[in-house]
PDB file of C-alpha atoms in Angstrom:
ATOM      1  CA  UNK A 634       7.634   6.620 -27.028  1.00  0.00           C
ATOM      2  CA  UNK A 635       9.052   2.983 -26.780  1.00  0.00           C
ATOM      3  CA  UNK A 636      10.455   3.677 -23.452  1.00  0.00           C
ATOM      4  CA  UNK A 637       7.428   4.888 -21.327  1.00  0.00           C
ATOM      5  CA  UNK A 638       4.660   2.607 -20.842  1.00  0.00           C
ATOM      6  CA  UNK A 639       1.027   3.678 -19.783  1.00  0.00           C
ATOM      7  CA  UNK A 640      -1.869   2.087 -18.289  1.00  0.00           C
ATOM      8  CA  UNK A 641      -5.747   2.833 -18.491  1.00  0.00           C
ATOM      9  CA  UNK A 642      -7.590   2.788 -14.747  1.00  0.00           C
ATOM     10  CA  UNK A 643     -11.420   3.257 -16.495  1.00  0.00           C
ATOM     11  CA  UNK A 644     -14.060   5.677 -17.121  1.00  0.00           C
ATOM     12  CA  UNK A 645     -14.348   7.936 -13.971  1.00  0.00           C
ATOM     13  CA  UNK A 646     -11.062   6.744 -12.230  1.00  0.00           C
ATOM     14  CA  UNK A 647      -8.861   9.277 -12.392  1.00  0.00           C
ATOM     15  CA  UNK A 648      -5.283   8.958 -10.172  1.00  0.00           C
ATOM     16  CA  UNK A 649      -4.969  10.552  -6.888  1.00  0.00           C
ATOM     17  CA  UNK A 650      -1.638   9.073  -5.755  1.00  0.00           C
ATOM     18  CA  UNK A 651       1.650   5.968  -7.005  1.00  0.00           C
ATOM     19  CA  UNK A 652       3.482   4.473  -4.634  1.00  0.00           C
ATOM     20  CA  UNK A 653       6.273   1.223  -5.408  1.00  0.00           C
ATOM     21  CA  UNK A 654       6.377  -1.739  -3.324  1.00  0.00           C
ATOM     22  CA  UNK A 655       9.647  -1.758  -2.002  1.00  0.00           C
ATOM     23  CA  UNK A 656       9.374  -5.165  -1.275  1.00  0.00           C
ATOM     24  CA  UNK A 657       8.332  -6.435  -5.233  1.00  0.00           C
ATOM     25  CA  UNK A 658      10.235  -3.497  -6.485  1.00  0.00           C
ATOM     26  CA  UNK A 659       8.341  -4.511 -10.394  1.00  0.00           C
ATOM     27  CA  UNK A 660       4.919  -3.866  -8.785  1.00  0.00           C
ATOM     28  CA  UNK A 661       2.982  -0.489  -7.979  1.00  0.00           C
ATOM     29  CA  UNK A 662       0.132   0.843  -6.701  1.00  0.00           C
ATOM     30  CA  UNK A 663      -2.245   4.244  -7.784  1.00  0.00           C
ATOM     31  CA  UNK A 664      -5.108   4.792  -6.002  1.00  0.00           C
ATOM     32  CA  UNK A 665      -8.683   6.374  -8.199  1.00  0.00           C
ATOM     33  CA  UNK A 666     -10.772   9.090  -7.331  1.00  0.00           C
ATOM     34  CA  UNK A 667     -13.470   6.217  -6.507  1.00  0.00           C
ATOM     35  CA  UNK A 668     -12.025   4.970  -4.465  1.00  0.00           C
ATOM     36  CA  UNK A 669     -10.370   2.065  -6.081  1.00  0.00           C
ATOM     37  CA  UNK A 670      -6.818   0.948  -5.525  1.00  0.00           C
ATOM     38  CA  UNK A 671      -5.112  -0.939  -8.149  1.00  0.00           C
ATOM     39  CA  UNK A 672      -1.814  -2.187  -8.615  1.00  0.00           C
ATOM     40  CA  UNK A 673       0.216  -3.285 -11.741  1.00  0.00           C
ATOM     41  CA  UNK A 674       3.516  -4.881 -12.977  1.00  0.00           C
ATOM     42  CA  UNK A 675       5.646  -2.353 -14.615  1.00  0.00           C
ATOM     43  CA  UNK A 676       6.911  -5.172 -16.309  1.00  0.00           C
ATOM     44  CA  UNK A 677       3.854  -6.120 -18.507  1.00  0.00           C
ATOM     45  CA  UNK A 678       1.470  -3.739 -20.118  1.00  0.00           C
ATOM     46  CA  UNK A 679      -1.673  -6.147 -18.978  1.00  0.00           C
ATOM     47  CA  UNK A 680      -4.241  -5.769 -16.808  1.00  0.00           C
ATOM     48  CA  UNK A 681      -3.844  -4.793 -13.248  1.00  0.00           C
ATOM     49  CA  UNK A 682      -2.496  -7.609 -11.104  1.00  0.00           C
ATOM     50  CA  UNK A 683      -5.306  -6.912  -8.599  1.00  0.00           C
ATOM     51  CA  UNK A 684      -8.013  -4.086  -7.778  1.00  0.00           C
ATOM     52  CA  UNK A 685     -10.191  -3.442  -4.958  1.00  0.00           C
ATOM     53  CA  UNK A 686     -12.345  -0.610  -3.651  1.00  0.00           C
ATOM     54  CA  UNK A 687     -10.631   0.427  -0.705  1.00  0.00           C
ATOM     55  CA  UNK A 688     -13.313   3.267   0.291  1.00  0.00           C
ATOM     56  CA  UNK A 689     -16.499   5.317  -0.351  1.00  0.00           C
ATOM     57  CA  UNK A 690     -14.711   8.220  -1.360  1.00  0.00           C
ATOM     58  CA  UNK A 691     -11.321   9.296  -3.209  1.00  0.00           C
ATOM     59  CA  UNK A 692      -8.443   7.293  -2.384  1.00  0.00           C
ATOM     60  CA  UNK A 693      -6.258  10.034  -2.206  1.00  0.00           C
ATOM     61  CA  UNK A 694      -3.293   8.338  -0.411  1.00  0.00           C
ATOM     62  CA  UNK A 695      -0.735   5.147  -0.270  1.00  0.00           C
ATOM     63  CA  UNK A 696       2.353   3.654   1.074  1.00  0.00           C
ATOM     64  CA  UNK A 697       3.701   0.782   1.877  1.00  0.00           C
ATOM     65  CA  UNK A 698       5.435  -0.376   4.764  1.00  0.00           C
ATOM     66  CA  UNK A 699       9.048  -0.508   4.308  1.00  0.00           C
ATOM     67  CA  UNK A 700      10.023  -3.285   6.520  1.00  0.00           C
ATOM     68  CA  UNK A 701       6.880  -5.346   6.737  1.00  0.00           C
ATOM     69  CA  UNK A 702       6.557  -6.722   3.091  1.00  0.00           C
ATOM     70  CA  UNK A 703       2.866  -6.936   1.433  1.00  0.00           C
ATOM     71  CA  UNK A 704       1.379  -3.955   3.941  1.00  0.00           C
ATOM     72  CA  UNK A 705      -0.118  -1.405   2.541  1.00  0.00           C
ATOM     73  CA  UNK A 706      -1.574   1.719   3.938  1.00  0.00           C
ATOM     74  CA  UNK A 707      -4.528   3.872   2.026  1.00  0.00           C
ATOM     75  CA  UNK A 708      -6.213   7.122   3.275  1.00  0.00           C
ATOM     76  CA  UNK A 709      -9.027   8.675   1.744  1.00  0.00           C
ATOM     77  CA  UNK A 710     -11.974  11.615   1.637  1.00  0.00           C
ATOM     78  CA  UNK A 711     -13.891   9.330   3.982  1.00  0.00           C
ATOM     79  CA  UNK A 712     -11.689   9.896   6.461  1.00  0.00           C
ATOM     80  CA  UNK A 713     -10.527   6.650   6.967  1.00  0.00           C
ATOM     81  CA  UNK A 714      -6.964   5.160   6.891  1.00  0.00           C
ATOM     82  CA  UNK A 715      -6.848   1.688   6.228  1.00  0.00           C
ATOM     83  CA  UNK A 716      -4.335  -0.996   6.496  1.00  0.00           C
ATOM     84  CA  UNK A 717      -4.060  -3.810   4.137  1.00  0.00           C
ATOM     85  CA  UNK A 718      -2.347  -7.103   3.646  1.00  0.00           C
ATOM     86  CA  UNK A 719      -1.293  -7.179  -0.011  1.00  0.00           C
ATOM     87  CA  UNK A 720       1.172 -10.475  -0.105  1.00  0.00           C
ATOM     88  CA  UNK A 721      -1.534 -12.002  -2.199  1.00  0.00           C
ATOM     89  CA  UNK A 722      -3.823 -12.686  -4.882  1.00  0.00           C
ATOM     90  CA  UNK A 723      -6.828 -10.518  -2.983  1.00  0.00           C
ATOM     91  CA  UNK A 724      -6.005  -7.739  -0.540  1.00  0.00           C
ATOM     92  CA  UNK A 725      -7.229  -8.571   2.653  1.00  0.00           C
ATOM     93  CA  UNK A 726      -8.389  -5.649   5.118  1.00  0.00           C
ATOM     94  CA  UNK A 727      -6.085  -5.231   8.478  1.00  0.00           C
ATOM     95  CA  UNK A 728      -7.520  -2.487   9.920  1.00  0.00           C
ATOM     96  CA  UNK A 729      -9.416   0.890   9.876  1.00  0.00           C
ATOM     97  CA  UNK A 730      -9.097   3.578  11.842  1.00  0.00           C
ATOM     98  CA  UNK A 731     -10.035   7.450  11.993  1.00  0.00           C
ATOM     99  CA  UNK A 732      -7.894   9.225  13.593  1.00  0.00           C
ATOM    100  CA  UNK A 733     -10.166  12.217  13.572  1.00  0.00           C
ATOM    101  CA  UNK A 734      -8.271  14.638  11.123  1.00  0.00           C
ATOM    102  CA  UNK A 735     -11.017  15.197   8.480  1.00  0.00           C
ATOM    103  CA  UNK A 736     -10.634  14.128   4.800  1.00  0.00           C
ATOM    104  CA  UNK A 737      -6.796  12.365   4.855  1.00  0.00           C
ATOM    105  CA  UNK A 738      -4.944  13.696   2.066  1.00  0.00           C
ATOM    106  CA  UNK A 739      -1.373  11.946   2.569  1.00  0.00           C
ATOM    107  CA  UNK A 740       0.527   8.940   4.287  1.00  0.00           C
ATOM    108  CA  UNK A 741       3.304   8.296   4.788  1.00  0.00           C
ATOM    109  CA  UNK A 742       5.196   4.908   7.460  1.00  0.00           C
ATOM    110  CA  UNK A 743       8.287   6.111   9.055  1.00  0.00           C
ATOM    111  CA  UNK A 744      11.292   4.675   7.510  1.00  0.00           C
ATOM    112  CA  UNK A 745      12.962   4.734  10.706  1.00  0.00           C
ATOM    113  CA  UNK A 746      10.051   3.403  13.073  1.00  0.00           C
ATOM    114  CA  UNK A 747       8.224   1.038  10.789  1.00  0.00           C
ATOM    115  CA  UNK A 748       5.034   0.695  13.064  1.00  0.00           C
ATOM    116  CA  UNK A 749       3.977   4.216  12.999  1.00  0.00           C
ATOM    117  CA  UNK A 750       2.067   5.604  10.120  1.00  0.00           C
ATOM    118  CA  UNK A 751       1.654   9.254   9.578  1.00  0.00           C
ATOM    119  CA  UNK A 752      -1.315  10.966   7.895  1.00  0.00           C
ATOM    120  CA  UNK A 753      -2.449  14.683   6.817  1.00  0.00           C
ATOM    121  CA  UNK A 754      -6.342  15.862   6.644  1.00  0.00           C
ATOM    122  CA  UNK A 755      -8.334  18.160   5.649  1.00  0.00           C
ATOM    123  CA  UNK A 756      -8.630  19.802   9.364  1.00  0.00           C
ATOM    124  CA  UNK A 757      -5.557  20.794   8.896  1.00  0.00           C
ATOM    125  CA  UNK A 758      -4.024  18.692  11.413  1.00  0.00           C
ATOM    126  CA  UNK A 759      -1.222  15.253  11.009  1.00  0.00           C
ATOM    127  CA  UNK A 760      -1.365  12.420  13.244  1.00  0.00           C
ATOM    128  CA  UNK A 761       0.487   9.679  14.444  1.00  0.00           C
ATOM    129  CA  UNK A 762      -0.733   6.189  14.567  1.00  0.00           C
ATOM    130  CA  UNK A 763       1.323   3.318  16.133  1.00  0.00           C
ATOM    131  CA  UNK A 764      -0.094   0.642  14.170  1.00  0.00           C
ATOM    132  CA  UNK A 765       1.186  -1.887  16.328  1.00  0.00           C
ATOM    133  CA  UNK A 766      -1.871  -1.751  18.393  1.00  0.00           C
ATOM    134  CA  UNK A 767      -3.014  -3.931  15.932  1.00  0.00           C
ATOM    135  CA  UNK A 768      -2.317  -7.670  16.646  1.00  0.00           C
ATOM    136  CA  UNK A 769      -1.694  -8.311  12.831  1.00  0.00           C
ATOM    137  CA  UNK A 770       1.346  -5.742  12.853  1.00  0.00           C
ATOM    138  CA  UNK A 771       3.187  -6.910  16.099  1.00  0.00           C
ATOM    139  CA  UNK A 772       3.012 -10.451  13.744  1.00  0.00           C
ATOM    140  CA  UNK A 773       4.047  -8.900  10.819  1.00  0.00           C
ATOM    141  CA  UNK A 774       6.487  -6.357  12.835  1.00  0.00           C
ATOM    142  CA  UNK A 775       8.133  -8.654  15.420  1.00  0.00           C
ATOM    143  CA  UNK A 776      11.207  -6.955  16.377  1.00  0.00           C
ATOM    144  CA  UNK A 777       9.627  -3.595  16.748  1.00  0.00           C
ATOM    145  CA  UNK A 778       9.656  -1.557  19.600  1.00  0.00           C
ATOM    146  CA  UNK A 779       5.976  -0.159  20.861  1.00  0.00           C
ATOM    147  CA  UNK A 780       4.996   2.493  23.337  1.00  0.00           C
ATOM    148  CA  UNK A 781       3.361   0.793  26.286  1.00  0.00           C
ATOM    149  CA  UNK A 782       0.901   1.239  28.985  1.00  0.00           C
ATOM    150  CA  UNK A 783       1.269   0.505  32.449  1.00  0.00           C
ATOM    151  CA  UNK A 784      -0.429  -2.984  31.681  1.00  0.00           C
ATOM    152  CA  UNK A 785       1.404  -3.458  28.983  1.00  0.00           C
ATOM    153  CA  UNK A 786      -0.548  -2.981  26.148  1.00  0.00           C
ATOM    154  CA  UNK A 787      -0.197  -1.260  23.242  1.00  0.00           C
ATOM    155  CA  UNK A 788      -0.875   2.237  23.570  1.00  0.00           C
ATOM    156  CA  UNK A 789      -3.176   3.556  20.287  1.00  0.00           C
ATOM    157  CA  UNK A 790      -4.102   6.087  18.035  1.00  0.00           C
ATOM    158  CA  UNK A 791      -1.149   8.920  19.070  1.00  0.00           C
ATOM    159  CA  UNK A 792       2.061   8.047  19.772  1.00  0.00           C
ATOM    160  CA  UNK A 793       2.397   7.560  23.543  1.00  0.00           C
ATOM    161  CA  UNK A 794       3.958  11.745  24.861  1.00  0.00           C
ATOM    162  CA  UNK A 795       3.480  12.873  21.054  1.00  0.00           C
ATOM    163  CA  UNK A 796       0.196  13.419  21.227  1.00  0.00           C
ATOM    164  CA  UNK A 797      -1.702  15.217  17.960  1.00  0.00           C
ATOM    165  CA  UNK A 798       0.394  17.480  16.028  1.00  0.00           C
ATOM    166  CA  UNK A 799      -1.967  20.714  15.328  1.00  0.00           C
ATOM    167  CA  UNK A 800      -0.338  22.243  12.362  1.00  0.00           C
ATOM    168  CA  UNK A 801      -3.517  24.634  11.658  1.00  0.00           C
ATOM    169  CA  UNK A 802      -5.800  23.971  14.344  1.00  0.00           C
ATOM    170  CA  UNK A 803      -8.598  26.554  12.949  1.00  0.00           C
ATOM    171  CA  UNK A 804     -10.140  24.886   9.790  1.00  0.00           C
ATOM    172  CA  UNK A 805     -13.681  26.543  10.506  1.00  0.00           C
ATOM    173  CA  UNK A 806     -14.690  26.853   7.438  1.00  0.00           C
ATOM    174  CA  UNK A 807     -14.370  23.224   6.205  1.00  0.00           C
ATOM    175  CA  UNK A 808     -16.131  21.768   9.188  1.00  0.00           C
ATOM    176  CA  UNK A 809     -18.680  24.215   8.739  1.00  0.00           C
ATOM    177  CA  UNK A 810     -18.817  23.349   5.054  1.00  0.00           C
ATOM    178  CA  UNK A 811     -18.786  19.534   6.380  1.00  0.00           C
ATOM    179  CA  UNK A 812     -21.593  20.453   8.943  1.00  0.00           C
ATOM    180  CA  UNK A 813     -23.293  21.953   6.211  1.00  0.00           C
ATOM    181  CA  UNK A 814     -23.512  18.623   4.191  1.00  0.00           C
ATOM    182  CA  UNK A 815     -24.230  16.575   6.784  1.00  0.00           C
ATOM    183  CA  UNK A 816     -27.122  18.950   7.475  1.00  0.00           C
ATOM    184  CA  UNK A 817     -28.786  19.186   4.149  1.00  0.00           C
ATOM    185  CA  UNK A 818     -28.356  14.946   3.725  1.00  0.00           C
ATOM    186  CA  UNK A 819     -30.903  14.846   6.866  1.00  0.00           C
ATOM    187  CA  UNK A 820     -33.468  17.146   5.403  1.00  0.00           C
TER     188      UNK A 820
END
């Protein structure tokens, strides 16, 4: 008992997903079922160093970036992934993008090839973002190598001859379920 500490995230708020900051290896992040993201000091049983509602739905994924300190990247059941600049007191949004895989269930930044961020959904499909179309990361990522377009711009969304990886390219049923919803809401 003495050596595990726990903390309480609230009424409704159950965890979805932990992730360490590599870069303040004492702090840590879980994301809630609504949407909340939270992080704590492992060091201190207090309250939570910061919080923030990240999205309208679960929060059911987070990393950080391992080479750009204070980045952190959430996906959720809206859809979304989000990046986020957590280096201070208040987490301050980067960017949002969908990259059109359905309800994102897992990401993960490549340890190897810091700018790209990989993410699972619910369509069951993964894609590849290159983050570094984002002015913010090429600041925060200044040595790193991007795929470009013949004007020299960042290419986005997909990685640049990678395209989207189809794992399971016939999810029917969940974007009828989906279509379903969406239906019903406009009645």
């Amino acid at each position: 008992p003495g050596a595990a500490r726990s903390w309480q995230l609230g009424v409704g708020s159950d965890p979805e997903a932990v992730a360490w900051d590599p870069h303040r290896p004492h702090l840590f992040v879980v994301s809630s079922e609504d949407g909340t993201v939270r992080c704590f000091d492992a060091r201190s049983d207090g309250e939570a160093v910061w919080d923030m509602r990240a999205h309208r739905k679960a929060a059911s994924a987070v990393d950080f970036n391992p080479a750009a300190a204070g980045v952190l990247a959430t996906g959720s059941a809206d859809k979304t992934v989000k990046l986020w600049d957590v280096s201070g007191a208040e987490p301050q949004l980067i960017a949002t993008k969908d990259l059109e895989l359905g309800k994102i269930f897992d990401v993960s930044f490549s340890p190897d090839t810091p700018s790209l961020l990989a993410a699972g959904g619910s369509k069951g499909k993964l894609g590849v973002w290159n983050t570094l179309e984002q002015e913010a990361m090429q600041q925060r990522l200044p040595d790193a190598q991007a795929a470009l377009d013949a004007d020299g711009k960042v290419l986005s969304g997909a990685v640049a001859g990678m395209g989207e990886l189809n794992v399971n390219s016939s999810d029917e049923e969940s974007d009828a379920e989906e279509a379903g919803l969406a239906e019903e809401a406009e009645e």
